[in-house]
Amino acid sequence: MLMHVLDVLMYAYLAGVLVVALRLIWHMVFKLDRYDWHYNKSYIWTIFILDVLLWPILLVKKPENLVDPSESFKQEIMGVVIDKPGQMRELDRLRKNPPPCGPIIRYRQGDSGYEEVYGEFLFSAEVLEARLVKRQQKDPAQTDDVEEAVLNWLRQRDNTLTDPTDVPDAWWKFQHVADDLVRKDNAVVGSRCMKCGKEVSFNELVRKDDRERPGWNFNRLACPENHNLLSVEVMHLLVRKSS
Ligand SMILES: [Zn+2]
């Protein structure tokens, strides 16, 4: 009798292995794309093996992942989703098919990754384009894909558009271009602090740059009320320099 029960359990487990493996393989073949495979290949195979072998645990803990495995393949580190394939997919999409762009560009950093920032900066697309070309000519080796894509986006602008055009979120590296431009008084059309709602003129910008601190160093610009408007990581020092 006991042997019979064990046999049944074994067949049930193996049947589960087969069903879960087929479901995951279907998802991997038809739902995951070249970005997933390029950036998450070993993670995908690890999840596949774990989910197939430990399907009874998955059935108890996250049964919805057996119906739709897309959640299983999302890489999470300490509760934070690390979506490298998604980021690269979006960057490629923006490069190949840039969104509409008008003569005025609006940049809001929002969250620097470390702290909330409240700046809203308006740039002239024409000045921005000229600055990027200048940066490129000065140091072609330092020009990255994002700057190249931003330049491509600016070049196909439609000057008849009246509303400011937001810099897409995926271009978070734009913060370096913004930091460079905001510090030059003729490059910005307007600056505003969204926390206190006030316009901030070039002369009112407060510079709070870190200077060779151990750890992360930031360039920071703030409004006269001390709200951060832009916060850009510039370097990471492991040890304090002896003076
Ligand atoms: Zn403010």
PDB file of C-alpha atoms and ligand atoms in Angstrom:
ATOM      1  CA  MET A   1       0.000   0.000   0.000  1.00  0.00           C
ATOM      2  CA  LEU A   2       2.796   2.429   1.001  1.00  0.00           C
ATOM      3  CA  MET A   3       4.733   1.604  -2.169  1.00  0.00           C
ATOM      4  CA  HIS A   4       1.644   2.283  -4.172  1.00  0.00           C
ATOM      5  CA  VAL A   5       1.201   5.742  -2.566  1.00  0.00           C
ATOM      6  CA  LEU A   6       4.873   6.541  -3.176  1.00  0.00           C
ATOM      7  CA  ASP A   7       4.519   5.482  -6.802  1.00  0.00           C
ATOM      8  CA  VAL A   8       1.517   7.738  -7.245  1.00  0.00           C
ATOM      9  CA  LEU A   9       3.365  10.656  -5.627  1.00  0.00           C
ATOM     10  CA  MET A  10       6.387  10.046  -7.846  1.00  0.00           C
ATOM     11  CA  TYR A  11       4.267   9.970 -10.999  1.00  0.00           C
ATOM     12  CA  ALA A  12       2.440  13.111  -9.876  1.00  0.00           C
ATOM     13  CA  TYR A  13       5.773  14.878  -9.281  1.00  0.00           C
ATOM     14  CA  LEU A  14       7.148  13.791 -12.664  1.00  0.00           C
ATOM     15  CA  ALA A  15       3.948  14.832 -14.404  1.00  0.00           C
ATOM     16  CA  GLY A  16       4.327  18.238 -12.708  1.00  0.00           C
ATOM     17  CA  VAL A  17       7.921  18.469 -13.889  1.00  0.00           C
ATOM     18  CA  LEU A  18       6.798  17.800 -17.443  1.00  0.00           C
ATOM     19  CA  VAL A  19       3.915  20.288 -17.383  1.00  0.00           C
ATOM     20  CA  VAL A  20       5.966  23.066 -15.768  1.00  0.00           C
ATOM     21  CA  ALA A  21       8.914  22.448 -18.115  1.00  0.00           C
ATOM     22  CA  LEU A  22       6.656  22.651 -21.181  1.00  0.00           C
ATOM     23  CA  ARG A  23       4.947  25.797 -19.897  1.00  0.00           C
ATOM     24  CA  LEU A  24       8.293  27.508 -19.205  1.00  0.00           C
ATOM     25  CA  ILE A  25       9.818  26.404 -22.520  1.00  0.00           C
ATOM     26  CA  TRP A  26       6.815  27.821 -24.369  1.00  0.00           C
ATOM     27  CA  HIS A  27       7.294  31.126 -22.533  1.00  0.00           C
ATOM     28  CA  MET A  28      11.048  31.138 -23.129  1.00  0.00           C
ATOM     29  CA  VAL A  29      10.677  30.490 -26.852  1.00  0.00           C
ATOM     30  CA  PHE A  30       7.740  32.755 -27.643  1.00  0.00           C
ATOM     31  CA  LYS A  31       7.753  35.492 -24.977  1.00  0.00           C
ATOM     32  CA  LEU A  32      11.384  36.201 -24.154  1.00  0.00           C
ATOM     33  CA  ASP A  33      13.242  38.192 -26.783  1.00  0.00           C
ATOM     34  CA  ARG A  34      16.877  38.669 -27.778  1.00  0.00           C
ATOM     35  CA  TYR A  35      17.333  41.317 -25.067  1.00  0.00           C
ATOM     36  CA  ASP A  36      16.255  38.858 -22.346  1.00  0.00           C
ATOM     37  CA  TRP A  37      18.594  36.186 -23.699  1.00  0.00           C
ATOM     38  CA  HIS A  38      21.501  38.551 -24.156  1.00  0.00           C
ATOM     39  CA  TYR A  39      21.395  40.146 -20.692  1.00  0.00           C
ATOM     40  CA  ASN A  40      19.706  37.474 -18.533  1.00  0.00           C
ATOM     41  CA  LYS A  41      20.714  34.166 -20.101  1.00  0.00           C
ATOM     42  CA  SER A  42      22.176  32.467 -17.021  1.00  0.00           C
ATOM     43  CA  TYR A  43      19.380  33.846 -14.813  1.00  0.00           C
ATOM     44  CA  ILE A  44      16.739  32.437 -17.191  1.00  0.00           C
ATOM     45  CA  TRP A  45      18.280  28.945 -17.129  1.00  0.00           C
ATOM     46  CA  THR A  46      18.690  29.075 -13.327  1.00  0.00           C
ATOM     47  CA  ILE A  47      15.012  29.963 -12.895  1.00  0.00           C
ATOM     48  CA  PHE A  48      14.009  27.280 -15.383  1.00  0.00           C
ATOM     49  CA  ILE A  49      15.876  24.540 -13.517  1.00  0.00           C
ATOM     50  CA  LEU A  50      14.704  25.687 -10.061  1.00  0.00           C
ATOM     51  CA  ASP A  51      11.058  26.126 -11.074  1.00  0.00           C
ATOM     52  CA  VAL A  52      10.939  22.767 -12.874  1.00  0.00           C
ATOM     53  CA  LEU A  53      12.552  20.794 -10.044  1.00  0.00           C
ATOM     54  CA  LEU A  54      10.880  22.665  -7.174  1.00  0.00           C
ATOM     55  CA  TRP A  55       7.474  23.160  -8.793  1.00  0.00           C
ATOM     56  CA  PRO A  56       5.528  21.980  -5.676  1.00  0.00           C
ATOM     57  CA  ILE A  57       7.045  24.907  -3.702  1.00  0.00           C
ATOM     58  CA  LEU A  58       6.160  27.307  -6.512  1.00  0.00           C
ATOM     59  CA  LEU A  59       2.640  25.870  -6.558  1.00  0.00           C
ATOM     60  CA  VAL A  60       2.208  26.743  -2.874  1.00  0.00           C
ATOM     61  CA  LYS A  61       4.099  30.071  -2.785  1.00  0.00           C
ATOM     62  CA  LYS A  62       3.382  31.669  -6.168  1.00  0.00           C
ATOM     63  CA  PRO A  63       0.822  29.617  -8.121  1.00  0.00           C
ATOM     64  CA  GLU A  64       0.174  32.601 -10.424  1.00  0.00           C
ATOM     65  CA  ASN A  65       3.721  32.229 -11.774  1.00  0.00           C
ATOM     66  CA  LEU A  66       2.793  28.833 -13.163  1.00  0.00           C
ATOM     67  CA  VAL A  67      -0.019  30.409 -15.160  1.00  0.00           C
ATOM     68  CA  ASP A  68       2.056  33.397 -16.311  1.00  0.00           C
ATOM     69  CA  PRO A  69       5.797  32.750 -15.874  1.00  0.00           C
ATOM     70  CA  SER A  70       6.842  36.317 -16.820  1.00  0.00           C
ATOM     71  CA  GLU A  71       7.073  37.241 -13.105  1.00  0.00           C
ATOM     72  CA  SER A  72       9.457  34.324 -12.471  1.00  0.00           C
ATOM     73  CA  PHE A  73      11.901  35.662 -15.054  1.00  0.00           C
ATOM     74  CA  LYS A  74      12.033  39.180 -13.595  1.00  0.00           C
ATOM     75  CA  GLN A  75      15.372  39.536 -11.878  1.00  0.00           C
ATOM     76  CA  GLU A  76      15.063  40.928  -8.372  1.00  0.00           C
ATOM     77  CA  ILE A  77      17.841  41.883  -5.965  1.00  0.00           C
ATOM     78  CA  MET A  78      16.728  42.730  -2.424  1.00  0.00           C
ATOM     79  CA  GLY A  79      13.208  43.550  -3.596  1.00  0.00           C
ATOM     80  CA  VAL A  80      14.385  45.803  -6.448  1.00  0.00           C
ATOM     81  CA  VAL A  81      13.606  44.648  -9.989  1.00  0.00           C
ATOM     82  CA  ILE A  82      16.739  44.782 -12.156  1.00  0.00           C
ATOM     83  CA  ASP A  83      15.336  45.036 -15.659  1.00  0.00           C
ATOM     84  CA  LYS A  84      18.457  45.371 -17.787  1.00  0.00           C
ATOM     85  CA  PRO A  85      16.778  43.793 -20.870  1.00  0.00           C
ATOM     86  CA  GLY A  86      13.871  46.245 -20.549  1.00  0.00           C
ATOM     87  CA  GLN A  87      16.222  49.218 -20.284  1.00  0.00           C
ATOM     88  CA  MET A  88      18.258  48.157 -23.298  1.00  0.00           C
ATOM     89  CA  ARG A  89      15.094  47.421 -25.305  1.00  0.00           C
ATOM     90  CA  GLU A  90      13.824  50.939 -24.561  1.00  0.00           C
ATOM     91  CA  LEU A  91      17.185  52.575 -25.420  1.00  0.00           C
ATOM     92  CA  ASP A  92      17.274  50.738 -28.753  1.00  0.00           C
ATOM     93  CA  ARG A  93      13.681  51.756 -29.477  1.00  0.00           C
ATOM     94  CA  LEU A  94      14.474  55.412 -28.748  1.00  0.00           C
ATOM     95  CA  ARG A  95      17.550  55.270 -30.964  1.00  0.00           C
ATOM     96  CA  LYS A  96      15.779  53.661 -33.915  1.00  0.00           C
ATOM     97  CA  ASN A  97      12.447  55.399 -33.542  1.00  0.00           C
ATOM     98  CA  PRO A  98      12.878  58.681 -31.616  1.00  0.00           C
ATOM     99  CA  PRO A  99       9.711  60.298 -30.225  1.00  0.00           C
ATOM    100  CA  PRO A 100       8.552  63.723 -31.511  1.00  0.00           C
ATOM    101  CA  CYS A 101      10.812  66.585 -30.471  1.00  0.00           C
ATOM    102  CA  GLY A 102      10.026  70.318 -30.431  1.00  0.00           C
ATOM    103  CA  PRO A 103      12.206  73.440 -30.165  1.00  0.00           C
ATOM    104  CA  ILE A 104      12.058  73.512 -26.338  1.00  0.00           C
ATOM    105  CA  ILE A 105      13.355  70.555 -24.313  1.00  0.00           C
ATOM    106  CA  ARG A 106      12.223  70.017 -20.698  1.00  0.00           C
ATOM    107  CA  TYR A 107      14.328  67.997 -18.279  1.00  0.00           C
ATOM    108  CA  ARG A 108      13.184  66.781 -14.851  1.00  0.00           C
ATOM    109  CA  GLN A 109      15.576  64.398 -13.176  1.00  0.00           C
ATOM    110  CA  GLY A 110      12.951  63.451 -10.550  1.00  0.00           C
ATOM    111  CA  ASP A 111      14.879  60.831  -8.645  1.00  0.00           C
ATOM    112  CA  SER A 112      18.656  60.679  -8.904  1.00  0.00           C
ATOM    113  CA  GLY A 113      18.666  57.111  -7.575  1.00  0.00           C
ATOM    114  CA  TYR A 114      19.876  58.347  -4.192  1.00  0.00           C
ATOM    115  CA  GLU A 115      17.700  61.340  -3.396  1.00  0.00           C
ATOM    116  CA  GLU A 116      14.657  63.227  -4.614  1.00  0.00           C
ATOM    117  CA  VAL A 117      15.442  66.236  -6.820  1.00  0.00           C
ATOM    118  CA  TYR A 118      13.060  69.017  -7.797  1.00  0.00           C
ATOM    119  CA  GLY A 119      14.587  70.837 -10.745  1.00  0.00           C
ATOM    120  CA  GLU A 120      12.830  71.560 -14.013  1.00  0.00           C
ATOM    121  CA  PHE A 121      15.079  72.917 -16.731  1.00  0.00           C
ATOM    122  CA  LEU A 122      14.134  74.164 -20.171  1.00  0.00           C
ATOM    123  CA  PHE A 123      16.705  74.098 -22.940  1.00  0.00           C
ATOM    124  CA  SER A 124      16.631  75.403 -26.464  1.00  0.00           C
ATOM    125  CA  ALA A 125      16.890  72.334 -28.726  1.00  0.00           C
ATOM    126  CA  GLU A 126      19.071  74.338 -31.087  1.00  0.00           C
ATOM    127  CA  VAL A 127      21.561  75.322 -28.347  1.00  0.00           C
ATOM    128  CA  LEU A 128      21.467  71.796 -26.943  1.00  0.00           C
ATOM    129  CA  GLU A 129      22.270  70.335 -30.358  1.00  0.00           C
ATOM    130  CA  ALA A 130      25.181  72.745 -30.835  1.00  0.00           C
ATOM    131  CA  ARG A 131      26.549  71.885 -27.364  1.00  0.00           C
ATOM    132  CA  LEU A 132      26.360  68.156 -27.999  1.00  0.00           C
ATOM    133  CA  VAL A 133      28.141  68.523 -31.336  1.00  0.00           C
ATOM    134  CA  LYS A 134      30.830  70.565 -29.564  1.00  0.00           C
ATOM    135  CA  ARG A 135      31.205  67.914 -26.834  1.00  0.00           C
ATOM    136  CA  GLN A 136      31.484  65.250 -29.513  1.00  0.00           C
ATOM    137  CA  GLN A 137      34.144  67.138 -31.459  1.00  0.00           C
ATOM    138  CA  LYS A 138      36.112  67.873 -28.298  1.00  0.00           C
ATOM    139  CA  ASP A 139      36.293  64.267 -27.199  1.00  0.00           C
ATOM    140  CA  PRO A 140      34.819  61.770 -29.726  1.00  0.00           C
ATOM    141  CA  ALA A 141      35.947  58.782 -27.636  1.00  0.00           C
ATOM    142  CA  GLN A 142      33.833  59.953 -24.682  1.00  0.00           C
ATOM    143  CA  THR A 143      30.602  60.260 -26.682  1.00  0.00           C
ATOM    144  CA  ASP A 144      28.305  57.464 -25.599  1.00  0.00           C
ATOM    145  CA  ASP A 145      25.305  55.884 -27.300  1.00  0.00           C
ATOM    146  CA  VAL A 146      22.812  57.969 -25.329  1.00  0.00           C
ATOM    147  CA  GLU A 147      24.353  61.299 -26.389  1.00  0.00           C
ATOM    148  CA  GLU A 148      24.391  60.048 -29.971  1.00  0.00           C
ATOM    149  CA  ALA A 149      20.705  59.085 -29.707  1.00  0.00           C
ATOM    150  CA  VAL A 150      19.799  62.445 -28.108  1.00  0.00           C
ATOM    151  CA  LEU A 151      21.571  64.235 -30.959  1.00  0.00           C
ATOM    152  CA  ASN A 152      19.674  62.153 -33.514  1.00  0.00           C
ATOM    153  CA  TRP A 153      16.409  63.001 -31.699  1.00  0.00           C
ATOM    154  CA  LEU A 154      17.203  66.754 -31.685  1.00  0.00           C
ATOM    155  CA  ARG A 155      18.142  66.756 -35.363  1.00  0.00           C
ATOM    156  CA  GLN A 156      14.742  65.480 -36.489  1.00  0.00           C
ATOM    157  CA  ARG A 157      12.852  68.078 -34.403  1.00  0.00           C
ATOM    158  CA  ASP A 158       9.716  69.796 -35.592  1.00  0.00           C
ATOM    159  CA  ASN A 159       9.958  73.521 -34.828  1.00  0.00           C
ATOM    160  CA  THR A 160       6.194  73.968 -35.185  1.00  0.00           C
ATOM    161  CA  LEU A 161       5.520  72.034 -31.937  1.00  0.00           C
ATOM    162  CA  THR A 162       4.616  74.484 -29.169  1.00  0.00           C
ATOM    163  CA  ASP A 163       4.681  72.379 -25.978  1.00  0.00           C
ATOM    164  CA  PRO A 164       8.034  71.603 -24.347  1.00  0.00           C
ATOM    165  CA  THR A 165       9.295  68.090 -25.103  1.00  0.00           C
ATOM    166  CA  ASP A 166      10.292  65.943 -22.122  1.00  0.00           C
ATOM    167  CA  VAL A 167      13.569  64.068 -22.195  1.00  0.00           C
ATOM    168  CA  PRO A 168      12.548  60.361 -22.086  1.00  0.00           C
ATOM    169  CA  ASP A 169      13.184  58.705 -18.677  1.00  0.00           C
ATOM    170  CA  ALA A 170      15.293  55.938 -20.243  1.00  0.00           C
ATOM    171  CA  TRP A 171      17.909  58.568 -21.101  1.00  0.00           C
ATOM    172  CA  TRP A 172      18.872  58.976 -17.438  1.00  0.00           C
ATOM    173  CA  LYS A 173      22.455  59.651 -18.551  1.00  0.00           C
ATOM    174  CA  PHE A 174      21.161  62.969 -19.881  1.00  0.00           C
ATOM    175  CA  GLN A 175      21.778  64.217 -16.326  1.00  0.00           C
ATOM    176  CA  HIS A 176      25.470  64.646 -17.232  1.00  0.00           C
ATOM    177  CA  VAL A 177      24.613  66.787 -20.255  1.00  0.00           C
ATOM    178  CA  ALA A 178      22.133  68.773 -18.119  1.00  0.00           C
ATOM    179  CA  ASP A 179      24.724  69.329 -15.378  1.00  0.00           C
ATOM    180  CA  ASP A 180      27.174  70.617 -17.954  1.00  0.00           C
ATOM    181  CA  LEU A 181      24.611  72.919 -19.604  1.00  0.00           C
ATOM    182  CA  VAL A 182      22.908  74.290 -16.496  1.00  0.00           C
ATOM    183  CA  ARG A 183      26.256  75.614 -15.277  1.00  0.00           C
ATOM    184  CA  LYS A 184      26.617  77.729 -18.429  1.00  0.00           C
ATOM    185  CA  ASP A 185      24.376  80.757 -18.213  1.00  0.00           C
ATOM    186  CA  ASN A 186      23.378  81.026 -21.866  1.00  0.00           C
ATOM    187  CA  ALA A 187      22.346  77.394 -22.367  1.00  0.00           C
ATOM    188  CA  VAL A 188      19.169  77.298 -20.254  1.00  0.00           C
ATOM    189  CA  VAL A 189      15.898  78.947 -21.234  1.00  0.00           C
ATOM    190  CA  GLY A 190      14.351  78.534 -17.771  1.00  0.00           C
ATOM    191  CA  SER A 191      14.926  76.826 -14.410  1.00  0.00           C
ATOM    192  CA  ARG A 192      12.283  76.139 -11.782  1.00  0.00           C
ATOM    193  CA  CYS A 193      12.127  74.424  -8.411  1.00  0.00           C
ATOM    194  CA  MET A 194       9.074  72.160  -8.304  1.00  0.00           C
ATOM    195  CA  LYS A 195       9.210  71.994  -4.491  1.00  0.00           C
ATOM    196  CA  CYS A 196       8.772  75.715  -3.830  1.00  0.00           C
ATOM    197  CA  GLY A 197       7.353  76.448  -7.281  1.00  0.00           C
ATOM    198  CA  LYS A 198       9.715  79.372  -7.916  1.00  0.00           C
ATOM    199  CA  GLU A 199      11.714  80.282 -10.985  1.00  0.00           C
ATOM    200  CA  VAL A 200      15.422  80.116 -10.246  1.00  0.00           C
ATOM    201  CA  SER A 201      17.712  82.424 -12.202  1.00  0.00           C
ATOM    202  CA  PHE A 202      21.250  81.414 -13.132  1.00  0.00           C
ATOM    203  CA  ASN A 203      22.721  83.674 -10.427  1.00  0.00           C
ATOM    204  CA  GLU A 204      20.443  82.159  -7.745  1.00  0.00           C
ATOM    205  CA  LEU A 205      21.603  78.567  -8.361  1.00  0.00           C
ATOM    206  CA  VAL A 206      23.419  77.261  -5.294  1.00  0.00           C
ATOM    207  CA  ARG A 207      26.335  74.923  -5.993  1.00  0.00           C
ATOM    208  CA  LYS A 208      26.769  72.145  -3.438  1.00  0.00           C
ATOM    209  CA  ASP A 209      29.361  69.924  -5.106  1.00  0.00           C
ATOM    210  CA  ASP A 210      31.145  67.229  -3.107  1.00  0.00           C
ATOM    211  CA  ARG A 211      34.894  67.605  -3.115  1.00  0.00           C
ATOM    212  CA  GLU A 212      36.958  64.400  -2.968  1.00  0.00           C
ATOM    213  CA  ARG A 213      34.906  62.769  -0.234  1.00  0.00           C
ATOM    214  CA  PRO A 214      35.410  59.045   0.301  1.00  0.00           C
ATOM    215  CA  GLY A 215      32.453  57.231  -1.289  1.00  0.00           C
ATOM    216  CA  TRP A 216      30.170  58.654  -3.959  1.00  0.00           C
ATOM    217  CA  ASN A 217      30.763  62.247  -4.995  1.00  0.00           C
ATOM    218  CA  PHE A 218      27.941  64.324  -6.431  1.00  0.00           C
ATOM    219  CA  ASN A 219      27.629  67.598  -8.275  1.00  0.00           C
ATOM    220  CA  ARG A 220      24.560  69.256  -6.788  1.00  0.00           C
ATOM    221  CA  LEU A 221      22.655  72.388  -7.723  1.00  0.00           C
ATOM    222  CA  ALA A 222      19.992  73.735  -5.386  1.00  0.00           C
ATOM    223  CA  CYS A 223      17.424  76.535  -5.275  1.00  0.00           C
ATOM    224  CA  PRO A 224      17.831  79.417  -2.750  1.00  0.00           C
ATOM    225  CA  GLU A 225      15.563  77.398  -0.353  1.00  0.00           C
ATOM    226  CA  ASN A 226      18.129  74.575  -0.444  1.00  0.00           C
ATOM    227  CA  HIS A 227      16.008  72.096  -2.433  1.00  0.00           C
ATOM    228  CA  ASN A 228      18.135  69.962  -4.736  1.00  0.00           C
ATOM    229  CA  LEU A 229      17.450  70.717  -8.388  1.00  0.00           C
ATOM    230  CA  LEU A 230      19.980  68.405  -9.995  1.00  0.00           C
ATOM    231  CA  SER A 231      22.186  65.743  -8.435  1.00  0.00           C
ATOM    232  CA  VAL A 232      24.754  64.028 -10.623  1.00  0.00           C
ATOM    233  CA  GLU A 233      27.200  61.355  -9.549  1.00  0.00           C
ATOM    234  CA  VAL A 234      30.671  62.328 -10.738  1.00  0.00           C
ATOM    235  CA  MET A 235      33.083  59.858  -9.143  1.00  0.00           C
ATOM    236  CA  HIS A 236      33.586  57.280  -6.455  1.00  0.00           C
ATOM    237  CA  LEU A 237      36.595  57.610  -4.158  1.00  0.00           C
ATOM    238  CA  LEU A 238      37.508  54.586  -2.081  1.00  0.00           C
ATOM    239  CA  VAL A 239      39.923  56.359   0.224  1.00  0.00           C
ATOM    240  CA  ARG A 240      40.377  59.888   1.394  1.00  0.00           C
ATOM    241  CA  LYS A 241      43.340  61.595  -0.232  1.00  0.00           C
ATOM    242  CA  SER A 242      46.068  62.530   2.228  1.00  0.00           C
ATOM    243  CA  SER A 243      46.562  66.285   2.139  1.00  0.00           C
TER     244      SER A 243
HETATM  245 ZN    ZN B   1      12.944  75.174  -3.945  1.00  0.00          ZN
END
